Structures are given as C-alpha cells and as structure tokens.
C-alpha cells in the first residue's frame, strides 16, 4: 500500500506530513463536514459504555480488554446500517481485503489519550482503519524493535489505515494532554471521536 497523500488541510502551518512507514496510509477529508455532523449526531444518540478511562461504543463484536481476546460469545450482531455502509466502502476502496465486521467508537476529551500499543494480532486481521471526527490530535508511532519515533496530525474527517509494518511492527499512541505541538504550531484539543474498523479473527 502506498503512503497517503495529504489533501487540503485545516492547519496550513501544521499540514500533516505522512511518516514513511510501510503500510501506513492517511486520507484527508475522507468524509465531508455535513457527513461528519450527521455521524456525530447518530453516535451521540447511542448509549455509551465506561469500559475504559474514556467512553466507548462497541458494534459487531465486543473486545475483551482484560483478556485481550475475542470469543464467539462476544458477538453483538451485524453492524448497523450507518456503520455497514462504511465497511462496504472500505472494502470496495481496496483498504480491506475482507469486509470489516467490528467497530469500536472512542470518545477522547481534552487530556485523554491511549497508551502505546499494537492492536491484538490474534484478534484482528491485517487492516485497521480509524476515522477521526471533531478535534484534531497528534498520534505518535514507535518502532517496537528499534525505538524509532514519528508522529502524524490526525485531522477531523481524516482516515488512517494501518497494514503490514504499520499494523504489526509500529506501536501507536495518543499522549494524554490538552494541546499538541506539530510542525511548529500549537493545536488545542477539543472533543474527538474515533471510529475504528477491524475484521475479527475469532476463537471458537
């Protein structure tokens, strides 16, 4: 997969520079502003869970964070239509070889983040895609063997896709802070919502 090409940016002085990480793609403006607003309205009409330090919603399958595993009894059901349409788009666009069937929606308030990790290898297939809504934030990447570091500004309405090395070798994280410094610019965080699409590999 080729590296993502940045399109128009909200932050002209801090335009995203896509790291040269094999398997990482970044698509700016994957959806438009009206679609973003409609998605946020639908998401906020659904019940939130407090599984973690941040609020989450699970669709398709529920991931067991403590066991770091998914079993057949954690099946919730088919993705709702408003998520299934994106699953179809991701596969038809060549970003997934198989239709994603699990989505987790995370809410990040200013100051909230997520520790460095690689998504569970036995649980999820090769492609991981995350759609960002609301606020921008910086995601940090660390090579799990060499310690090499890089970062990327995730803009509202952008899509991040991890496959290959980006999926299996590089850890990704969001620091728990209220502002980000990127390309010489200070960017204040507001409420951010991420929709992460994955294809499950399920133990019987």
mmCIF file of C-alpha atoms in Angstrom:
data_model
loop_
_atom_site.group_PDB
_atom_site.id
_atom_site.type_symbol
_atom_site.label_atom_id
_atom_site.label_comp_id
_atom_site.label_asym_id
_atom_site.label_seq_id
_atom_site.Cartn_x
_atom_site.Cartn_y
_atom_site.Cartn_z
ATOM 1 C CA UNK A 1 0.000 0.000 0.000
ATOM 2 C CA UNK A 2 1.355 3.405 -0.864
ATOM 3 C CA UNK A 3 1.686 6.194 1.637
ATOM 4 C CA UNK A 4 -1.303 8.516 1.948
ATOM 5 C CA UNK A 5 -1.240 11.818 0.090
ATOM 6 C CA UNK A 6 -2.393 14.819 2.061
ATOM 7 C CA UNK A 7 -5.218 16.835 0.591
ATOM 8 C CA UNK A 8 -6.497 20.210 1.840
ATOM 9 C CA UNK A 9 -5.658 20.943 5.492
ATOM 10 C CA UNK A 10 -7.340 22.996 8.190
ATOM 11 C CA UNK A 11 -3.899 23.846 9.570
ATOM 12 C CA UNK A 12 -1.819 25.413 6.841
ATOM 13 C CA UNK A 13 1.199 25.883 9.120
ATOM 14 C CA UNK A 14 0.912 22.377 10.510
ATOM 15 C CA UNK A 15 -0.086 20.349 7.485
ATOM 16 C CA UNK A 16 0.181 16.593 8.140
ATOM 17 C CA UNK A 17 3.390 15.017 6.926
ATOM 18 C CA UNK A 18 2.751 11.307 6.489
ATOM 19 C CA UNK A 19 5.583 9.249 8.062
ATOM 20 C CA UNK A 20 7.469 6.929 5.722
ATOM 21 C CA UNK A 21 6.127 3.837 7.466
ATOM 22 C CA UNK A 22 5.381 0.875 5.213
ATOM 23 C CA UNK A 23 1.685 0.096 5.288
ATOM 24 C CA UNK A 24 0.548 3.446 6.700
ATOM 25 C CA UNK A 25 -1.973 5.424 4.668
ATOM 26 C CA UNK A 26 -3.589 8.749 5.522
ATOM 27 C CA UNK A 27 -6.573 10.129 3.614
ATOM 28 C CA UNK A 28 -7.609 13.702 4.440
ATOM 29 C CA UNK A 29 -11.281 14.629 4.024
ATOM 30 C CA UNK A 30 -12.458 11.033 3.735
ATOM 31 C CA UNK A 31 -15.901 12.430 4.552
ATOM 32 C CA UNK A 32 -17.293 15.960 4.273
ATOM 33 C CA UNK A 33 -18.436 18.282 7.065
ATOM 34 C CA UNK A 34 -22.155 17.534 6.717
ATOM 35 C CA UNK A 35 -21.477 13.785 6.905
ATOM 36 C CA UNK A 36 -19.286 14.324 9.966
ATOM 37 C CA UNK A 37 -22.057 16.275 11.702
ATOM 38 C CA UNK A 38 -24.619 13.592 10.865
ATOM 39 C CA UNK A 39 -22.336 10.834 12.163
ATOM 40 C CA UNK A 40 -21.732 12.666 15.435
ATOM 41 C CA UNK A 41 -25.478 13.105 15.890
ATOM 42 C CA UNK A 42 -26.109 9.385 15.369
ATOM 43 C CA UNK A 43 -23.226 8.384 17.650
ATOM 44 C CA UNK A 44 -24.408 10.626 20.466
ATOM 45 C CA UNK A 45 -27.905 9.151 20.229
ATOM 46 C CA UNK A 46 -26.462 5.716 21.102
ATOM 47 C CA UNK A 47 -25.623 4.506 24.638
ATOM 48 C CA UNK A 48 -22.033 4.982 25.806
ATOM 49 C CA UNK A 49 -20.136 2.493 27.950
ATOM 50 C CA UNK A 50 -17.473 3.274 30.515
ATOM 51 C CA UNK A 51 -15.265 0.216 29.902
ATOM 52 C CA UNK A 52 -12.112 2.307 29.956
ATOM 53 C CA UNK A 53 -10.969 5.689 31.219
ATOM 54 C CA UNK A 54 -12.773 7.072 28.153
ATOM 55 C CA UNK A 55 -16.285 6.394 26.893
ATOM 56 C CA UNK A 56 -16.724 3.740 24.190
ATOM 57 C CA UNK A 57 -19.310 2.059 21.992
ATOM 58 C CA UNK A 58 -18.920 -1.487 20.601
ATOM 59 C CA UNK A 59 -20.513 -2.776 17.411
ATOM 60 C CA UNK A 60 -20.352 -6.177 15.755
ATOM 61 C CA UNK A 61 -18.161 -7.776 18.402
ATOM 62 C CA UNK A 62 -17.220 -6.796 21.926
ATOM 63 C CA UNK A 63 -13.459 -6.902 22.557
ATOM 64 C CA UNK A 64 -12.344 -8.152 25.992
ATOM 65 C CA UNK A 65 -9.634 -5.675 27.006
ATOM 66 C CA UNK A 66 -8.653 -7.596 30.134
ATOM 67 C CA UNK A 67 -8.203 -10.951 28.380
ATOM 68 C CA UNK A 68 -7.027 -9.264 25.159
ATOM 69 C CA UNK A 69 -9.155 -11.702 23.220
ATOM 70 C CA UNK A 70 -12.465 -12.151 21.414
ATOM 71 C CA UNK A 71 -14.556 -15.311 21.586
ATOM 72 C CA UNK A 72 -17.743 -16.288 19.782
ATOM 73 C CA UNK A 73 -19.901 -15.444 22.801
ATOM 74 C CA UNK A 74 -18.860 -11.787 22.482
ATOM 75 C CA UNK A 75 -20.706 -11.433 19.195
ATOM 76 C CA UNK A 76 -23.145 -8.498 19.379
ATOM 77 C CA UNK A 77 -24.665 -8.771 15.911
ATOM 78 C CA UNK A 78 -24.401 -7.285 12.460
ATOM 79 C CA UNK A 79 -23.122 -3.736 12.123
ATOM 80 C CA UNK A 80 -25.954 -1.200 11.987
ATOM 81 C CA UNK A 81 -26.639 0.246 8.551
ATOM 82 C CA UNK A 82 -24.948 3.557 9.355
ATOM 83 C CA UNK A 83 -21.665 1.713 10.015
ATOM 84 C CA UNK A 84 -22.097 -1.066 7.465
ATOM 85 C CA UNK A 85 -22.061 1.490 4.645
ATOM 86 C CA UNK A 86 -18.526 2.499 5.674
ATOM 87 C CA UNK A 87 -17.438 -1.126 5.994
ATOM 88 C CA UNK A 88 -18.563 -1.670 2.395
ATOM 89 C CA UNK A 89 -16.792 1.499 1.255
ATOM 90 C CA UNK A 90 -13.549 0.448 2.941
ATOM 91 C CA UNK A 91 -13.557 -2.952 1.235
ATOM 92 C CA UNK A 92 -14.663 -1.657 -2.148
ATOM 93 C CA UNK A 93 -11.961 1.005 -1.941
ATOM 94 C CA UNK A 94 -9.309 -1.691 -1.550
ATOM 95 C CA UNK A 95 -8.408 -0.730 2.022
ATOM 96 C CA UNK A 96 -9.653 -4.087 3.403
ATOM 97 C CA UNK A 97 -9.394 -7.461 1.688
ATOM 98 C CA UNK A 98 -12.298 -8.723 3.833
ATOM 99 C CA UNK A 99 -15.326 -6.763 4.991
ATOM 100 C CA UNK A 100 -14.706 -5.252 8.452
ATOM 101 C CA UNK A 101 -17.260 -6.566 10.935
ATOM 102 C CA UNK A 102 -16.258 -4.860 14.178
ATOM 103 C CA UNK A 103 -16.230 -1.173 15.106
ATOM 104 C CA UNK A 104 -15.223 0.488 18.331
ATOM 105 C CA UNK A 105 -16.055 4.141 18.835
ATOM 106 C CA UNK A 106 -13.874 6.023 21.305
ATOM 107 C CA UNK A 107 -14.505 9.446 22.807
ATOM 108 C CA UNK A 108 -11.437 11.487 23.762
ATOM 109 C CA UNK A 109 -11.939 14.581 25.879
ATOM 110 C CA UNK A 110 -9.033 17.070 26.106
ATOM 111 C CA UNK A 111 -6.317 15.464 28.237
ATOM 112 C CA UNK A 112 -7.342 11.890 27.420
ATOM 113 C CA UNK A 113 -5.210 9.564 25.301
ATOM 114 C CA UNK A 114 -4.322 5.941 24.710
ATOM 115 C CA UNK A 115 -1.087 4.179 25.626
ATOM 116 C CA UNK A 116 1.347 2.813 23.030
ATOM 117 C CA UNK A 117 0.135 -0.492 21.629
ATOM 118 C CA UNK A 118 -0.244 -2.788 18.645
ATOM 119 C CA UNK A 119 -3.818 -3.951 18.090
ATOM 120 C CA UNK A 120 -4.217 -7.578 19.182
ATOM 121 C CA UNK A 121 -2.563 -9.685 16.469
ATOM 122 C CA UNK A 122 -4.538 -12.942 17.033
ATOM 123 C CA UNK A 123 -7.828 -10.998 17.285
ATOM 124 C CA UNK A 124 -7.844 -8.732 14.230
ATOM 125 C CA UNK A 125 -6.930 -9.193 10.568
ATOM 126 C CA UNK A 126 -4.336 -7.166 8.658
ATOM 127 C CA UNK A 127 -6.135 -3.863 8.077
ATOM 128 C CA UNK A 128 -7.050 -1.392 10.822
ATOM 129 C CA UNK A 129 -8.829 1.824 9.797
ATOM 130 C CA UNK A 130 -9.697 4.767 12.036
ATOM 131 C CA UNK A 131 -11.945 7.676 11.068
ATOM 132 C CA UNK A 132 -11.454 10.869 13.124
ATOM 133 C CA UNK A 133 -14.302 13.246 13.958
ATOM 134 C CA UNK A 134 -14.381 16.521 15.872
ATOM 135 C CA UNK A 135 -10.990 17.633 17.115
ATOM 136 C CA UNK A 136 -7.541 17.152 15.612
ATOM 137 C CA UNK A 137 -4.840 15.391 17.608
ATOM 138 C CA UNK A 138 -1.335 14.061 17.118
ATOM 139 C CA UNK A 139 -0.754 10.304 17.017
ATOM 140 C CA UNK A 140 2.717 9.046 17.933
ATOM 141 C CA UNK A 141 4.348 5.985 16.363
ATOM 142 C CA UNK A 142 7.222 3.962 17.859
ATOM 143 C CA UNK A 143 9.039 1.100 16.134
ATOM 144 C CA UNK A 144 8.755 -1.863 18.501
ATOM 145 C CA UNK A 145 12.288 -3.096 17.748
ATOM 146 C CA UNK A 146 14.423 -0.027 17.015
ATOM 147 C CA UNK A 147 12.610 2.567 19.109
ATOM 148 C CA UNK A 148 12.437 4.939 16.121
ATOM 149 C CA UNK A 149 9.700 7.543 16.619
ATOM 150 C CA UNK A 150 7.451 9.519 14.332
ATOM 151 C CA UNK A 151 4.154 11.382 14.577
ATOM 152 C CA UNK A 152 1.187 12.396 12.450
ATOM 153 C CA UNK A 153 -1.525 15.012 12.844
ATOM 154 C CA UNK A 154 -4.932 13.347 12.543
ATOM 155 C CA UNK A 155 -7.290 15.946 11.138
ATOM 156 C CA UNK A 156 -11.068 15.899 11.544
ATOM 157 C CA UNK A 157 -12.741 13.765 8.855
ATOM 158 C CA UNK A 158 -9.454 12.004 8.012
ATOM 159 C CA UNK A 159 -8.971 8.259 7.696
ATOM 160 C CA UNK A 160 -5.872 6.469 8.987
ATOM 161 C CA UNK A 161 -5.201 2.943 7.711
ATOM 162 C CA UNK A 162 -2.607 0.579 9.203
ATOM 163 C CA UNK A 163 -1.463 -2.565 7.396
ATOM 164 C CA UNK A 164 1.813 -4.516 7.196
ATOM 165 C CA UNK A 165 4.620 -2.963 9.250
ATOM 166 C CA UNK A 166 2.383 -0.098 10.390
ATOM 167 C CA UNK A 167 -0.024 -2.685 11.778
ATOM 168 C CA UNK A 168 2.390 -5.269 13.212
ATOM 169 C CA UNK A 169 5.730 -3.561 13.925
ATOM 170 C CA UNK A 170 4.931 0.019 14.905
ATOM 171 C CA UNK A 171 3.133 0.885 18.145
ATOM 172 C CA UNK A 172 0.722 3.819 18.024
ATOM 173 C CA UNK A 173 -0.382 6.078 20.855
ATOM 174 C CA UNK A 174 -2.077 9.365 21.698
ATOM 175 C CA UNK A 175 -0.497 11.269 24.591
ATOM 176 C CA UNK A 176 -2.827 12.364 27.380
ATOM 177 C CA UNK A 177 -2.564 16.157 27.008
ATOM 178 C CA UNK A 178 -4.757 19.138 26.125
ATOM 179 C CA UNK A 179 -2.582 20.638 23.399
ATOM 180 C CA UNK A 180 -0.325 19.269 20.684
ATOM 181 C CA UNK A 181 2.755 20.828 19.139
ATOM 182 C CA UNK A 182 3.096 19.893 15.483
ATOM 183 C CA UNK A 183 5.179 21.458 12.739
ATOM 184 C CA UNK A 184 5.829 24.496 14.938
ATOM 185 C CA UNK A 185 2.157 25.124 15.709
ATOM 186 C CA UNK A 186 0.254 24.665 18.969
ATOM 187 C CA UNK A 187 -3.077 22.946 18.418
ATOM 188 C CA UNK A 188 -5.661 22.873 21.216
ATOM 189 C CA UNK A 189 -7.634 19.680 21.561
ATOM 190 C CA UNK A 190 -11.389 19.570 21.883
ATOM 191 C CA UNK A 191 -13.680 16.561 21.974
ATOM 192 C CA UNK A 192 -12.570 13.927 19.456
ATOM 193 C CA UNK A 193 -14.416 10.803 18.336
ATOM 194 C CA UNK A 194 -12.690 7.931 16.524
ATOM 195 C CA UNK A 195 -14.383 5.072 14.688
ATOM 196 C CA UNK A 196 -12.014 2.111 14.346
ATOM 197 C CA UNK A 197 -12.954 -0.585 11.828
ATOM 198 C CA UNK A 198 -11.477 -4.093 12.048
ATOM 199 C CA UNK A 199 -12.081 -7.608 10.760
ATOM 200 C CA UNK A 200 -12.295 -10.115 13.597
ATOM 201 C CA UNK A 201 -10.381 -13.368 13.916
ATOM 202 C CA UNK A 202 -12.489 -15.263 16.421
ATOM 203 C CA UNK A 203 -11.563 -18.212 18.652
ATOM 204 C CA UNK A 204 -14.227 -20.884 18.870
#
